[in-house]
Coordinates of C-alpha atoms (C1' of nucleotides) in Angstrom, one line a residue:
Chain A
M1 CA 30.2 -141.1 14.9
K2 CA 27.4 -143.3 17.1
W3 CA 25.0 -141.0 19.5
V4 CA 24.6 -142.5 23.0
F5 CA 21.0 -141.7 22.1
D6 CA 21.2 -142.6 18.7
M7 CA 18.3 -140.5 16.9
G8 CA 18.9 -141.5 13.6
S9 CA 20.0 -139.5 10.5
S10 CA 17.7 -136.2 10.5
T11 CA 17.2 -137.4 6.9
K12 CA 16.1 -141.0 7.9
Q13 CA 13.4 -139.0 10.2
D14 CA 12.3 -136.8 7.4
I15 CA 11.8 -139.6 4.8
L16 CA 9.4 -141.2 7.5
N17 CA 7.4 -138.6 8.4
A18 CA 6.5 -137.5 4.8
A19 CA 5.9 -140.8 3.6
E20 CA 3.5 -141.4 6.2
L21 CA 1.6 -138.4 5.1
L22 CA 1.5 -139.5 1.6
F23 CA 0.9 -142.9 2.1
A24 CA -2.3 -142.1 4.4
E25 CA -3.3 -139.9 1.8
H26 CA -3.0 -141.6 -1.2
G27 CA -2.2 -145.1 -0.6
F28 CA 1.1 -147.2 -0.9
G29 CA 1.0 -148.0 -4.7
D30 CA 0.3 -144.5 -5.6
T31 CA 3.0 -142.9 -3.7
S32 CA 6.2 -142.6 -5.8
L33 CA 9.7 -142.3 -3.8
R34 CA 9.7 -138.9 -5.8
A35 CA 6.9 -137.4 -4.0
I36 CA 8.2 -138.9 -0.7
T37 CA 11.8 -137.2 -1.4
T38 CA 10.4 -133.8 -2.6
K39 CA 8.1 -133.8 0.5
A40 CA 10.8 -134.6 2.5
E41 CA 13.5 -132.3 1.0
V42 CA 16.1 -134.7 0.4
N43 CA 17.6 -136.9 -2.6
L44 CA 15.6 -139.6 -4.1
A45 CA 18.4 -142.0 -3.5
A46 CA 18.1 -141.5 0.0
V47 CA 15.4 -143.7 0.3
N48 CA 17.2 -146.6 -1.5
Y49 CA 20.1 -145.7 1.0
H50 CA 18.4 -145.6 4.4
F51 CA 15.6 -148.1 3.9
G52 CA 16.9 -150.4 1.3
S53 CA 14.0 -150.4 -0.7
K54 CA 10.3 -149.0 -0.9
K55 CA 8.6 -152.3 0.7
Q56 CA 10.5 -151.7 3.8
L57 CA 10.3 -148.0 4.1
I58 CA 6.5 -149.2 4.2
Q59 CA 7.3 -151.5 6.7
E60 CA 9.1 -149.3 8.9
V61 CA 6.5 -146.7 8.4
L62 CA 4.0 -148.7 10.0
K63 CA 6.4 -150.6 12.7
R64 CA 6.9 -146.9 14.1
Y65 CA 3.5 -147.1 15.3
L66 CA 2.7 -151.0 16.0
D67 CA 5.8 -150.9 18.4
V68 CA 3.9 -148.6 20.6
M69 CA 0.2 -149.4 20.2
M70 CA 0.7 -153.0 20.7
P71 CA 2.3 -153.8 23.9
E72 CA -0.4 -150.9 25.4
V73 CA -3.4 -152.8 23.7
D74 CA -1.6 -156.1 26.1
K75 CA -1.6 -153.9 29.1
Q76 CA -4.9 -152.4 28.7
V77 CA -6.6 -155.8 27.7
A78 CA -5.0 -157.0 30.9
A79 CA -6.0 -154.4 33.2
M80 CA -9.9 -154.9 31.9
L81 CA -9.8 -158.5 32.8
A82 CA -8.4 -157.8 36.3
K83 CA -11.1 -155.2 37.1
N84 CA -13.8 -157.5 35.4
P85 CA -13.4 -161.1 34.6
Q86 CA -16.7 -161.3 32.5
P87 CA -16.3 -158.2 30.2
G88 CA -18.9 -157.0 28.1
M89 CA -18.4 -156.0 24.2
P90 CA -18.1 -152.6 24.8
Q91 CA -15.4 -153.2 27.5
V92 CA -13.2 -155.4 25.5
F93 CA -13.2 -153.5 22.7
G94 CA -12.7 -150.1 24.9
T95 CA -9.7 -151.5 25.5
L96 CA -8.5 -150.3 22.2
I97 CA -9.1 -146.7 23.1
T98 CA -6.0 -145.6 25.1
P99 CA -3.7 -147.3 22.8
L100 CA -5.1 -145.5 19.9
L101 CA -4.9 -142.4 21.2
L102 CA -1.5 -143.0 22.4
L103 CA -0.5 -142.9 19.0
N104 CA -0.6 -139.1 18.9
K105 CA 2.3 -138.7 21.2
V106 CA 4.6 -140.6 18.6
R107 CA 3.7 -138.0 16.0
P108 CA 1.2 -135.1 15.9
A109 CA -2.4 -136.6 14.4
G110 CA -0.3 -139.9 14.9
T111 CA -3.4 -141.6 15.6
S112 CA -5.1 -140.6 12.3
I113 CA -2.1 -141.5 10.5
F114 CA -2.0 -144.7 11.7
V115 CA -5.3 -145.7 11.4
R116 CA -5.6 -144.7 7.9
L117 CA -2.1 -146.4 7.1
L118 CA -4.1 -149.7 8.6
G119 CA -6.9 -148.9 6.0
R120 CA -4.4 -148.9 3.5
G121 CA -2.4 -151.7 4.1
Y122 CA -5.2 -154.1 4.7
S123 CA -6.5 -153.6 1.2
E124 CA -3.4 -152.7 -0.8
T125 CA -0.7 -155.3 0.7
Q126 CA -2.9 -158.4 -0.2
G127 CA -2.5 -159.8 2.8
H128 CA 1.2 -159.2 3.9
L129 CA 0.0 -156.3 6.6
R130 CA -2.3 -159.0 7.9
K131 CA 0.3 -161.8 8.1
Y132 CA 3.4 -159.3 9.5
I133 CA 1.0 -158.2 12.3
M134 CA -0.1 -161.6 12.9
F135 CA 4.1 -163.1 13.3
H136 CA 4.9 -160.0 15.2
W137 CA 2.0 -159.7 17.1
G138 CA -0.1 -162.7 17.5
E139 CA 0.3 -163.3 21.1
V140 CA -1.4 -160.0 21.8
L141 CA -4.1 -160.2 19.6
K142 CA -4.7 -163.9 21.0
R143 CA -4.9 -162.4 24.3
F144 CA -7.5 -159.9 22.7
V145 CA -9.5 -162.4 20.9
D146 CA -10.0 -164.8 23.5
A147 CA -11.3 -161.5 25.5
V148 CA -13.6 -160.7 23.0
H149 CA -15.2 -164.4 23.3
L150 CA -15.2 -163.9 26.8
A151 CA -17.8 -161.5 26.0
A152 CA -19.7 -163.8 23.8
P153 CA -19.3 -167.3 25.5
D154 CA -22.8 -168.5 23.3
L155 CA -21.0 -167.7 20.2
P156 CA -19.4 -170.8 18.0
P157 CA -15.6 -170.5 17.4
S158 CA -16.6 -170.1 13.7
E159 CA -19.2 -167.5 13.9
L160 CA -16.5 -165.5 16.2
F161 CA -14.4 -165.6 13.4
W162 CA -16.4 -163.7 11.0
R163 CA -17.7 -161.3 13.4
L164 CA -14.5 -160.4 14.1
H165 CA -13.2 -159.6 10.5
F166 CA -16.6 -158.0 10.2
A167 CA -15.2 -155.7 12.9
I168 CA -11.7 -155.6 11.6
G169 CA -13.7 -154.4 8.6
T170 CA -15.6 -151.8 9.8
F171 CA -13.1 -150.2 11.7
V172 CA -9.9 -150.1 9.0
F173 CA -12.4 -149.0 6.2
T174 CA -14.0 -146.5 8.3
M175 CA -10.4 -145.3 9.6
A176 CA -9.0 -145.2 5.9
S177 CA -11.9 -142.9 4.8
S178 CA -12.1 -141.1 8.2
K179 CA -10.6 -137.7 6.5
A180 CA -13.4 -137.8 4.0
L181 CA -16.3 -138.9 6.4
C182 CA -14.8 -136.0 8.8
E183 CA -15.4 -133.4 5.9
I184 CA -18.8 -134.5 5.0
S185 CA -19.9 -134.8 8.7
A186 CA -18.9 -131.5 9.1
A187 CA -19.8 -129.7 5.7
D188 CA -23.4 -131.7 6.1
Y189 CA -23.9 -131.5 10.2
D190 CA -22.1 -128.5 10.8
Q191 CA -20.6 -131.0 13.8
P192 CA -17.1 -131.1 13.6
V193 CA -15.9 -134.6 14.2
D194 CA -12.2 -135.6 15.1
V195 CA -10.9 -139.5 15.1
A196 CA -11.4 -140.0 18.9
G197 CA -14.9 -139.0 18.2
I198 CA -15.3 -141.7 15.2
I199 CA -13.5 -144.4 17.6
N200 CA -16.2 -143.4 20.3
R201 CA -18.9 -143.6 17.6
L202 CA -17.7 -147.2 16.6
I203 CA -17.4 -148.8 19.6
P204 CA -21.1 -149.3 20.0
Y205 CA -21.7 -150.0 16.4
I206 CA -18.7 -153.0 16.8
S207 CA -19.8 -154.0 20.0
A208 CA -23.4 -154.5 19.4
G209 CA -22.6 -156.0 15.6
T210 CA -20.1 -158.5 17.0
A211 CA -22.2 -159.6 20.2
A212 CA -25.5 -160.1 18.0
P213 CA -27.2 -163.0 18.2
V214 CA -27.1 -165.9 15.4
A215 CA -29.4 -165.8 12.5
A216 CA -32.0 -168.4 13.3
S217 CA -32.6 -169.6 9.6
V218 CA -30.5 -168.6 6.3
T219 CA -32.7 -165.8 5.0
T220 CA -34.3 -167.0 1.6
I221 CA -34.7 -165.4 -1.8
T222 CA -38.5 -164.1 -1.6
S223 CA -39.1 -163.3 -5.1
T224 CA -38.3 -164.7 -7.9
P225 CA -35.3 -162.2 -9.5
T226 CA -35.8 -161.1 -13.0
L227 CA -33.5 -160.3 -15.3
D228 CA -34.3 -158.3 -18.6
I229 CA -31.7 -157.0 -20.9
A230 CA -32.6 -155.2 -23.8
Chain B
M1 CA -23.6 -153.4 -39.9
K2 CA -25.6 -152.7 -36.7
W3 CA -27.3 -155.8 -35.4
V4 CA -31.5 -155.2 -34.0
F5 CA -30.2 -156.8 -31.1
D6 CA -26.8 -155.1 -30.6
M7 CA -24.7 -157.3 -28.2
G8 CA -21.4 -155.4 -29.5
S9 CA -18.2 -156.6 -30.5
S10 CA -17.2 -160.0 -28.8
T11 CA -14.1 -158.0 -28.4
K12 CA -15.5 -155.6 -26.2
Q13 CA -17.5 -158.2 -24.0
D14 CA -14.0 -160.1 -24.1
I15 CA -12.3 -157.2 -22.5
L16 CA -15.0 -156.2 -19.9
N17 CA -15.1 -160.1 -18.8
A18 CA -11.4 -160.3 -18.5
A19 CA -11.2 -156.7 -16.9
E20 CA -13.7 -157.5 -14.5
L21 CA -11.8 -160.4 -12.9
L22 CA -8.4 -159.0 -13.2
F23 CA -9.7 -156.0 -11.5
A24 CA -11.6 -157.4 -8.7
E25 CA -8.0 -159.8 -8.1
H26 CA -5.5 -157.4 -8.2
G27 CA -7.3 -154.1 -8.0
F28 CA -7.6 -151.2 -10.7
G29 CA -4.3 -149.6 -10.3
D30 CA -2.3 -152.5 -10.3
T31 CA -4.1 -154.2 -13.5
S32 CA -2.6 -153.2 -16.5
L33 CA -4.1 -152.8 -19.8
R34 CA -1.5 -155.3 -21.5
A35 CA -2.9 -157.8 -18.5
I36 CA -6.3 -157.3 -19.6
T37 CA -5.9 -157.6 -23.4
T38 CA -3.6 -160.7 -23.0
K39 CA -6.1 -162.6 -20.7
A40 CA -8.9 -161.4 -23.2
E41 CA -6.8 -162.5 -26.1
V42 CA -7.5 -159.2 -27.7
N43 CA -4.7 -156.6 -29.4
L44 CA -3.8 -153.9 -27.1
A45 CA -5.0 -150.9 -28.9
A46 CA -8.7 -152.4 -29.1
V47 CA -8.8 -151.0 -25.0
N48 CA -8.5 -147.6 -26.1
Y49 CA -10.6 -148.1 -29.1
H50 CA -13.7 -149.5 -27.6
F51 CA -13.6 -147.5 -24.3
G52 CA -11.6 -144.7 -24.9
S53 CA -9.3 -144.8 -21.5
K54 CA -8.6 -147.4 -18.8
K55 CA -10.9 -144.8 -16.6
Q56 CA -13.8 -145.3 -18.5
L57 CA -13.3 -148.9 -18.8
I58 CA -13.4 -149.0 -15.0
Q59 CA -16.6 -147.3 -15.1
E60 CA -18.3 -149.5 -17.7
V61 CA -17.3 -152.9 -15.6
L62 CA -19.0 -151.1 -12.6
K63 CA -21.7 -150.2 -14.5
R64 CA -22.6 -153.5 -15.6
Y65 CA -23.6 -154.6 -12.4
L66 CA -25.0 -151.5 -10.9
D67 CA -27.7 -151.1 -14.0
V68 CA -28.9 -154.4 -12.7
M69 CA -28.5 -154.3 -9.1
M70 CA -29.8 -151.0 -8.0
P71 CA -33.7 -151.2 -9.5
E72 CA -33.8 -154.3 -8.0
V73 CA -32.7 -152.7 -4.9
D74 CA -35.4 -150.0 -5.6
K75 CA -38.2 -153.1 -6.3
Q76 CA -37.2 -155.0 -3.0
V77 CA -37.3 -152.3 -0.8
A78 CA -40.9 -150.7 -2.1
A79 CA -41.9 -154.2 -1.8
M80 CA -40.6 -155.0 1.7
L81 CA -42.3 -151.5 2.9
A82 CA -45.6 -152.2 1.0
K83 CA -45.6 -155.9 3.2
N84 CA -44.1 -154.3 6.6
P85 CA -44.3 -150.5 7.3
Q86 CA -42.7 -150.7 10.4
P87 CA -39.3 -152.9 9.0
G88 CA -37.0 -154.1 11.3
M89 CA -33.2 -153.6 10.6
P90 CA -32.6 -156.9 9.0
Q91 CA -35.6 -156.8 7.3
V92 CA -34.0 -153.4 5.7
F93 CA -30.8 -154.5 4.9
G94 CA -32.2 -157.9 4.3
T95 CA -33.5 -156.2 1.0
L96 CA -30.1 -156.1 -0.4
I97 CA -29.8 -159.8 -0.7
T98 CA -32.0 -160.6 -3.9
P99 CA -30.2 -157.6 -5.4
L100 CA -27.0 -159.0 -4.6
L101 CA -27.6 -162.3 -5.9
L102 CA -29.4 -161.1 -9.0
L103 CA -25.8 -160.1 -10.0
N104 CA -24.7 -164.1 -10.6
K105 CA -27.2 -163.9 -14.0
V106 CA -25.0 -161.0 -15.1
R107 CA -22.2 -163.1 -14.9
P108 CA -20.9 -166.6 -13.8
A109 CA -20.0 -165.7 -9.9
G110 CA -21.0 -162.1 -10.8
T111 CA -22.0 -161.4 -7.1
S112 CA -18.5 -162.3 -6.0
I113 CA -16.8 -160.3 -8.3
F114 CA -19.4 -157.2 -7.9
V115 CA -18.5 -157.1 -4.1
R116 CA -15.0 -157.1 -4.5
L117 CA -14.7 -154.6 -7.5
L118 CA -16.7 -152.1 -4.9
G119 CA -14.5 -152.7 -2.5
R120 CA -11.5 -151.7 -4.8
G121 CA -13.5 -149.1 -5.8
Y122 CA -14.1 -147.3 -2.6
S123 CA -10.4 -147.7 -1.5
E124 CA -8.7 -147.0 -4.8
T125 CA -10.6 -144.4 -6.6
Q126 CA -10.5 -141.8 -3.7
G127 CA -14.3 -140.9 -3.7
H128 CA -14.7 -141.1 -7.2
L129 CA -17.0 -144.3 -7.1
R130 CA -18.8 -143.0 -4.0
K131 CA -19.7 -139.5 -6.4
Y132 CA -20.8 -141.6 -9.2
I133 CA -23.3 -144.0 -7.3
M134 CA -24.8 -140.8 -6.0
F135 CA -25.3 -138.8 -9.3
H136 CA -26.9 -141.9 -11.0
W137 CA -28.5 -143.9 -8.1
G138 CA -28.9 -141.2 -5.6
E139 CA -32.6 -141.5 -5.5
V140 CA -32.7 -145.0 -4.9
L141 CA -30.1 -144.9 -2.1
K142 CA -32.4 -142.5 -0.8
R143 CA -35.1 -144.2 -0.6
F144 CA -33.2 -147.1 1.2
V145 CA -31.8 -144.7 3.7
D146 CA -35.2 -143.5 4.6
A147 CA -36.3 -147.0 5.3
V148 CA -32.9 -147.5 7.6
H149 CA -34.3 -144.6 9.3
L150 CA -37.8 -145.9 9.5
A151 CA -36.1 -149.0 11.2
A152 CA -34.0 -146.7 14.2
P153 CA -36.9 -143.8 14.4
D154 CA -34.5 -142.8 17.7
L155 CA -31.3 -142.7 16.3
P156 CA -30.4 -139.0 15.4
P157 CA -29.8 -138.2 12.0
S158 CA -25.8 -137.3 12.4
E159 CA -25.6 -140.8 14.2
L160 CA -27.2 -142.2 11.4
F161 CA -25.0 -141.0 9.1
W162 CA -22.0 -142.8 11.1
R163 CA -23.7 -145.9 11.5
L164 CA -24.3 -146.1 8.0
H165 CA -21.0 -145.3 6.4
F166 CA -19.7 -147.9 9.3
A167 CA -22.2 -150.3 7.6
I168 CA -20.8 -149.8 4.1
G169 CA -17.5 -150.1 5.6
T170 CA -18.3 -153.7 7.0
F171 CA -19.6 -154.7 3.8
V172 CA -17.2 -153.4 1.4
F173 CA -14.1 -154.1 3.2
T174 CA -15.4 -157.7 3.8
M175 CA -16.1 -158.4 0.2
A176 CA -12.9 -157.0 -0.8
S177 CA -11.5 -159.6 1.3
S178 CA -14.1 -162.0 1.0
K179 CA -11.7 -164.7 -1.0
A180 CA -9.2 -164.9 1.6
L181 CA -11.5 -164.8 4.2
C182 CA -13.6 -167.8 2.6
E183 CA -10.3 -169.5 2.1
I184 CA -9.3 -169.0 5.6
S185 CA -12.7 -169.9 7.2
A186 CA -12.7 -173.3 4.8
A187 CA -9.1 -174.2 6.2
D188 CA -9.7 -173.4 9.8
Y189 CA -12.9 -174.1 10.5
D190 CA -13.3 -177.0 8.0
Q191 CA -16.5 -175.5 6.7
P192 CA -16.8 -173.9 3.0
V193 CA -18.6 -170.2 2.8
D194 CA -19.7 -168.6 -0.2
V195 CA -20.6 -165.0 -0.9
A196 CA -24.5 -166.3 -0.3
G197 CA -23.4 -167.2 3.1
I198 CA -21.1 -164.2 3.8
I199 CA -24.0 -162.0 3.4
N200 CA -26.3 -164.1 5.3
R201 CA -23.7 -163.6 8.1
L202 CA -23.2 -159.8 7.6
I203 CA -27.1 -159.1 7.9
P204 CA -27.2 -159.6 11.4
Y205 CA -24.1 -157.8 12.4
I206 CA -24.5 -154.7 10.6
S207 CA -28.6 -154.6 11.4
A208 CA -27.3 -155.1 15.2
G209 CA -24.6 -152.5 14.8
T210 CA -27.0 -149.7 12.6
A211 CA -29.5 -150.1 15.6
A212 CA -27.3 -150.2 18.4
P213 CA -28.0 -147.8 21.6
V214 CA -26.2 -144.6 21.4
A215 CA -23.3 -144.7 23.9
A216 CA -23.8 -142.2 26.7
S217 CA -20.5 -140.6 26.9
V218 CA -20.7 -139.8 22.8
T219 CA -24.3 -138.2 24.0
T220 CA -22.8 -136.0 26.4
I221 CA -20.3 -134.7 24.1
T222 CA -21.9 -134.5 20.6
S223 CA -25.4 -133.3 21.5
T224 CA -26.3 -129.6 21.0
P225 CA -27.7 -128.1 23.9
T226 CA -31.2 -126.5 22.3
L227 CA -33.3 -124.3 24.1
D228 CA -36.4 -125.6 22.1
I229 CA -38.7 -128.1 23.3
A230 CA -40.6 -130.6 20.9
Chain C
dA1 C1' -17.0 -157.1 -57.5
dC2 C1' -16.2 -153.1 -55.4
dC3 C1' -16.4 -149.5 -51.6
dC4 C1' -16.5 -147.7 -47.4
dA5 C1' -17.1 -148.1 -42.6
dT6 C1' -15.6 -150.7 -38.7
dT7 C1' -12.5 -153.0 -36.5
dT8 C1' -7.6 -155.1 -35.6
dC9 C1' -3.1 -154.8 -35.4
dA10 C1' 2.1 -154.4 -34.7
dT11 C1' 4.8 -150.4 -33.3
dA12 C1' 6.1 -146.3 -31.2
dC13 C1' 5.7 -142.6 -28.0
dA14 C1' 6.1 -140.1 -23.7
dT15 C1' 6.4 -140.3 -19.3
dA16 C1' 6.9 -142.5 -14.6
dC17 C1' 8.2 -145.7 -12.2
dG18 C1' 12.1 -148.3 -8.5
dT19 C1' 16.5 -148.8 -8.3
dT20 C1' 21.8 -148.2 -9.0
dT21 C1' 25.9 -146.0 -9.7
dG22 C1' 29.8 -143.2 -8.8
dA23 C1' 31.7 -139.5 -7.7
dA24 C1' 31.4 -135.4 -4.3
dT25 C1' 30.9 -133.9 0.0
dT26 C1' 30.3 -134.6 5.0
dT27 C1' 31.5 -136.3 9.5
dA28 C1' 33.7 -138.9 12.9
dT29 C1' 38.1 -140.4 14.9
dA30 C1' 43.1 -140.7 15.4
Chain D
dT1 C1' 45.4 -132.1 10.5
dA2 C1' 45.0 -136.6 7.8
dT3 C1' 42.0 -141.0 7.1
dA4 C1' 38.5 -143.5 6.6
dA5 C1' 33.7 -144.1 6.9
dA6 C1' 29.4 -142.6 6.3
dT7 C1' 26.3 -139.5 3.8
dT8 C1' 24.4 -136.9 -0.2
dC9 C1' 23.9 -136.1 -4.7
dA10 C1' 23.2 -135.8 -10.0
dA11 C1' 22.6 -138.6 -13.3
dA12 C1' 21.1 -142.5 -15.8
dC13 C1' 19.5 -147.5 -16.2
dG14 C1' 15.9 -151.2 -17.4
dT15 C1' 11.1 -151.7 -17.6
dA16 C1' 6.5 -150.9 -17.3
dT17 C1' 2.5 -148.2 -18.0
dG18 C1' -1.2 -145.6 -20.5
dT19 C1' -1.7 -143.8 -24.9
dA20 C1' -1.6 -142.5 -30.0
dT21 C1' -0.9 -143.7 -34.8
dG22 C1' -1.3 -145.3 -39.4
dA23 C1' -1.6 -149.3 -42.3
dA24 C1' -3.4 -153.9 -42.5
dA25 C1' -7.6 -156.5 -42.4
dT26 C1' -12.7 -157.2 -42.3
dG27 C1' -17.4 -157.8 -43.8
dG28 C1' -21.5 -156.5 -44.8
dG29 C1' -24.3 -152.5 -48.6
dT30 C1' -24.8 -151.6 -53.4

DNA sequence: ACCCATTTCATACATACGTTTGAATTTATA
DNA sequence: TATAAATTCAAACGTATGTATGAAATGGGT
């Protein structure tokens, strides 16, 4: 029977919910289907029955979040540009805050889970995730990049390319290790920090980095490097 | 027989040389001992004979570079501070350039290999690498962090903590994907960029990001009210 | 030439993985 | 209730992995 409001089998949701937690915690490669099905309390074969393969399960885990976040990014960028046609870098990157925090409505702690998944995906899937996002959300991303360019009109396109990938790196890596960082911060500085706190601290860093003036000249090696192997 | 200059068996070096390439390319978890021994043209059992286990092999691969790089970092930081007791952020991060490029003398393309290993290690070893480096090179790192603090005296320690981890993230992630980024850059912008080029582009970004003014909203949220008046 | 420690080698072991299978069970519809 | 589709389940399959073993080979020291 097909429900009018098809919420899918509970099994399928249980698998997704268990999988995303384990994926975020241990990465895709180091999370076995057996660990997932055990945590979800479903049969091992259910994954291949409902998703076909582990690879497709990973895709659907990420898709659940991207489908919510990316349209919101588009909306926020448009709204920001309507209000301020010549935005500063913090305004541009600030458009990401709402979409990211919106993910907490997809699942409890959804923002934290998604950004960690993103970090894992970028470093583990050897470019597959990058291509997937580019293919499905390339238009949205292009409009975002255009906004970045608007905030740094003097930056050559090739330099902007590198800056944006630096920004992605900062964001993705920080988020991938966000759990550990929050624990260290809480222990060493006695100040609990949540994902929203990290995002708010990231914006100034990324904004300043991306908008930094281009280095006047290539740094040269001043002292002669020495290598003495006993 | 023990050589006066013990260069170890050729087998051991062959394994290290093959392993670091495969580790950098596919990561630690996705590189099998069989792939390594095949590439090195040695017997499978040689890894466990010479290194004990895969984990120890990974450690020795990284150690070979850390043992060269970290003392040079110490030297460069000291030299920089001697020349300029109140350094700017680019000067501080600039001290990393020489140590990084020095790794090209350890092995051909050593810099590129090491930074990719570092990226892999940070995201795959669930904090083990971080702890290893902290344990063995904590003193050197502390002196470097002190220099960063010198370049941003107004930054609260807790904020500096986050900024530095952002910087690590920028660096490590960029380097982990440096191969792909170089290929994209060469294809889209017709300008070949090598690892030294990336490092030189990273310095301004990381410097500006780390030294960025603290966001107003963050300050109000996280600053602890105190009765002390300094 | 002999010896002994070091190193190599083929092979086996135990385990873990993603996936498949076919029967049992549940569920929806007629 | 009868029937057919959808789902669950235990079990197995084939493959790959890291590691262990014990015999063969190597090579310098006496």
